[in-house]
């Protein structure tokens, strides 16, 4: 009888593992479906969005897959507000434009080749520029913030 109890316990554990794996796979697929469509500019692929809690959460979960993450915010005193429709221009170390796009939300996740870049963004006529080194092994996050 002890052997039957052990066998039932193992079967129950296997069933629990299958249910947990199925739920995890379903959650990952749901998160992927919430991401905006991947866009391309030559060799560069990027995501832009983050409007709404679900898409924002999905974008935050995908950030580790991209070597460059840009965030756009407006600040008033202690309050911060996410921004969208921010024009972005990225130039390589030689001054060539490698990406020129407008953000569809407060986040841009960009897959760039390793190298030095200058990233410019503007909001309501005010421009900001940051130089950064991007590599696949060291992810860079840059927040652009404008007073509101």
GROMACS .gro file of C-alpha atoms in nm:
model
  148
    1UNK     CA    1   0.000   0.000   0.000
    2UNK     CA    2   0.291   0.237   0.071
    3UNK     CA    3   0.405   0.188  -0.289
    4UNK     CA    4   0.061   0.291  -0.424
    5UNK     CA    5   0.064   0.606  -0.208
    6UNK     CA    6   0.408   0.691  -0.340
    7UNK     CA    7   0.295   0.636  -0.702
    8UNK     CA    8  -0.014   0.857  -0.650
    9UNK     CA    9   0.205   1.125  -0.493
   10UNK     CA   10   0.441   1.118  -0.793
   11UNK     CA   11   0.149   1.134  -1.037
   12UNK     CA   12   0.002   1.429  -0.847
   13UNK     CA   13   0.338   1.608  -0.850
   14UNK     CA   14   0.373   1.548  -1.227
   15UNK     CA   15   0.022   1.683  -1.285
   16UNK     CA   16   0.101   1.996  -1.079
   17UNK     CA   17   0.421   2.054  -1.279
   18UNK     CA   18   0.236   2.019  -1.610
   19UNK     CA   19  -0.032   2.266  -1.500
   20UNK     CA   20   0.229   2.514  -1.375
   21UNK     CA   21   0.432   2.490  -1.698
   22UNK     CA   22   0.118   2.539  -1.908
   23UNK     CA   23   0.019   2.845  -1.706
   24UNK     CA   24   0.369   2.995  -1.736
   25UNK     CA   25   0.375   2.938  -2.113
   26UNK     CA   26   0.030   3.096  -2.144
   27UNK     CA   27   0.140   3.401  -1.943
   28UNK     CA   28   0.451   3.443  -2.161
   29UNK     CA   29   0.243   3.419  -2.480
   30UNK     CA   30  -0.007   3.672  -2.341
   31UNK     CA   31   0.276   3.914  -2.258
   32UNK     CA   32   0.418   3.877  -2.612
   33UNK     CA   33   0.075   3.953  -2.757
   34UNK     CA   34   0.058   4.275  -2.552
   35UNK     CA   35   0.385   4.403  -2.699
   36UNK     CA   36   0.361   4.646  -2.991
   37UNK     CA   37   0.476   4.517  -3.329
   38UNK     CA   38   0.850   4.500  -3.383
   39UNK     CA   39   0.961   4.769  -3.626
   40UNK     CA   40   1.272   4.777  -3.843
   41UNK     CA   41   1.497   5.048  -3.980
   42UNK     CA   42   1.765   4.876  -4.186
   43UNK     CA   43   1.946   4.633  -3.954
   44UNK     CA   44   1.794   4.789  -3.642
   45UNK     CA   45   1.483   4.648  -3.480
   46UNK     CA   46   1.289   4.829  -3.212
   47UNK     CA   47   0.969   4.840  -3.012
   48UNK     CA   48   0.793   5.161  -2.925
   49UNK     CA   49   0.494   5.193  -2.695
   50UNK     CA   50   0.393   5.134  -2.338
   51UNK     CA   51   0.054   5.303  -2.334
   52UNK     CA   52  -0.170   5.145  -2.070
   53UNK     CA   53  -0.076   4.923  -1.780
   54UNK     CA   54  -0.076   4.592  -1.972
   55UNK     CA   55   0.145   4.711  -2.258
   56UNK     CA   56   0.369   4.905  -2.019
   57UNK     CA   57   0.422   4.592  -1.809
   58UNK     CA   58   0.492   4.382  -2.121
   59UNK     CA   59   0.747   4.639  -2.242
   60UNK     CA   60   0.919   4.647  -1.903
   61UNK     CA   61   0.940   4.266  -1.908
   62UNK     CA   62   1.101   4.275  -2.257
   63UNK     CA   63   1.362   4.543  -2.174
   64UNK     CA   64   1.633   4.289  -2.091
   65UNK     CA   65   1.624   4.168  -2.454
   66UNK     CA   66   1.732   4.506  -2.596
   67UNK     CA   67   2.071   4.673  -2.545
   68UNK     CA   68   1.921   5.025  -2.545
   69UNK     CA   69   1.609   5.135  -2.358
   70UNK     CA   70   1.481   5.492  -2.382
   71UNK     CA   71   1.212   5.636  -2.154
   72UNK     CA   72   1.033   5.968  -2.208
   73UNK     CA   73   0.880   6.160  -1.918
   74UNK     CA   74   0.754   6.505  -1.835
   75UNK     CA   75   0.791   6.636  -1.480
   76UNK     CA   76   0.602   6.889  -1.277
   77UNK     CA   77   0.739   6.928  -0.927
   78UNK     CA   78   0.741   6.576  -0.782
   79UNK     CA   79   0.496   6.435  -1.038
   80UNK     CA   80   0.611   6.250  -1.349
   81UNK     CA   81   0.403   6.179  -1.655
   82UNK     CA   82   0.492   5.940  -1.936
   83UNK     CA   83   0.515   6.098  -2.283
   84UNK     CA   84   0.448   5.970  -2.635
   85UNK     CA   85   0.506   6.104  -2.986
   86UNK     CA   86   0.864   6.203  -2.905
   87UNK     CA   87   1.085   6.229  -3.217
   88UNK     CA   88   1.410   6.033  -3.177
   89UNK     CA   89   1.725   6.044  -3.389
   90UNK     CA   90   2.015   5.807  -3.329
   91UNK     CA   91   2.351   5.869  -3.497
   92UNK     CA   92   2.647   5.632  -3.502
   93UNK     CA   93   3.002   5.734  -3.410
   94UNK     CA   94   3.058   5.869  -3.763
   95UNK     CA   95   2.753   6.094  -3.748
   96UNK     CA   96   2.536   5.877  -3.975
   97UNK     CA   97   2.168   5.856  -3.885
   98UNK     CA   98   2.090   5.492  -3.804
   99UNK     CA   99   1.739   5.546  -3.668
  100UNK     CA  100   1.490   5.828  -3.705
  101UNK     CA  101   1.150   5.752  -3.555
  102UNK     CA  102   0.880   5.886  -3.328
  103UNK     CA  103   0.792   5.704  -3.008
  104UNK     CA  104   0.446   5.549  -2.990
  105UNK     CA  105   0.463   5.562  -2.612
  106UNK     CA  106   0.696   5.632  -2.324
  107UNK     CA  107   0.933   5.343  -2.404
  108UNK     CA  108   1.160   5.262  -2.698
  109UNK     CA  109   1.350   4.934  -2.685
  110UNK     CA  110   1.621   4.933  -2.951
  111UNK     CA  111   1.852   4.661  -3.076
  112UNK     CA  112   2.167   4.833  -3.202
  113UNK     CA  113   2.505   4.687  -3.295
  114UNK     CA  114   2.783   4.748  -3.043
  115UNK     CA  115   2.925   5.099  -3.068
  116UNK     CA  116   2.907   5.464  -2.967
  117UNK     CA  117   2.591   5.657  -3.047
  118UNK     CA  118   2.439   5.998  -2.998
  119UNK     CA  119   2.069   5.987  -2.917
  120UNK     CA  120   1.858   6.301  -2.959
  121UNK     CA  121   1.495   6.340  -2.855
  122UNK     CA  122   1.268   6.642  -2.854
  123UNK     CA  123   0.941   6.733  -2.692
  124UNK     CA  124   0.745   7.052  -2.758
  125UNK     CA  125   1.046   7.213  -2.925
  126UNK     CA  126   1.296   7.131  -2.648
  127UNK     CA  127   1.574   6.892  -2.756
  128UNK     CA  128   1.806   6.677  -2.551
  129UNK     CA  129   2.108   6.480  -2.662
  130UNK     CA  130   2.302   6.202  -2.488
  131UNK     CA  131   2.614   6.015  -2.597
  132UNK     CA  132   2.627   5.648  -2.502
  133UNK     CA  133   2.811   5.327  -2.567
  134UNK     CA  134   2.589   5.030  -2.648
  135UNK     CA  135   2.694   4.667  -2.629
  136UNK     CA  136   2.506   4.339  -2.620
  137UNK     CA  137   2.669   4.254  -2.287
  138UNK     CA  138   2.595   4.587  -2.114
  139UNK     CA  139   2.247   4.727  -2.149
  140UNK     CA  140   2.203   5.103  -2.145
  141UNK     CA  141   1.896   5.284  -2.013
  142UNK     CA  142   1.844   5.653  -2.074
  143UNK     CA  143   1.555   5.864  -1.949
  144UNK     CA  144   1.471   6.185  -2.129
  145UNK     CA  145   1.285   6.422  -1.898
  146UNK     CA  146   1.126   6.757  -1.979
  147UNK     CA  147   0.968   7.009  -1.744
  148UNK     CA  148   0.594   7.043  -1.800
   0.00000   0.00000   0.00000
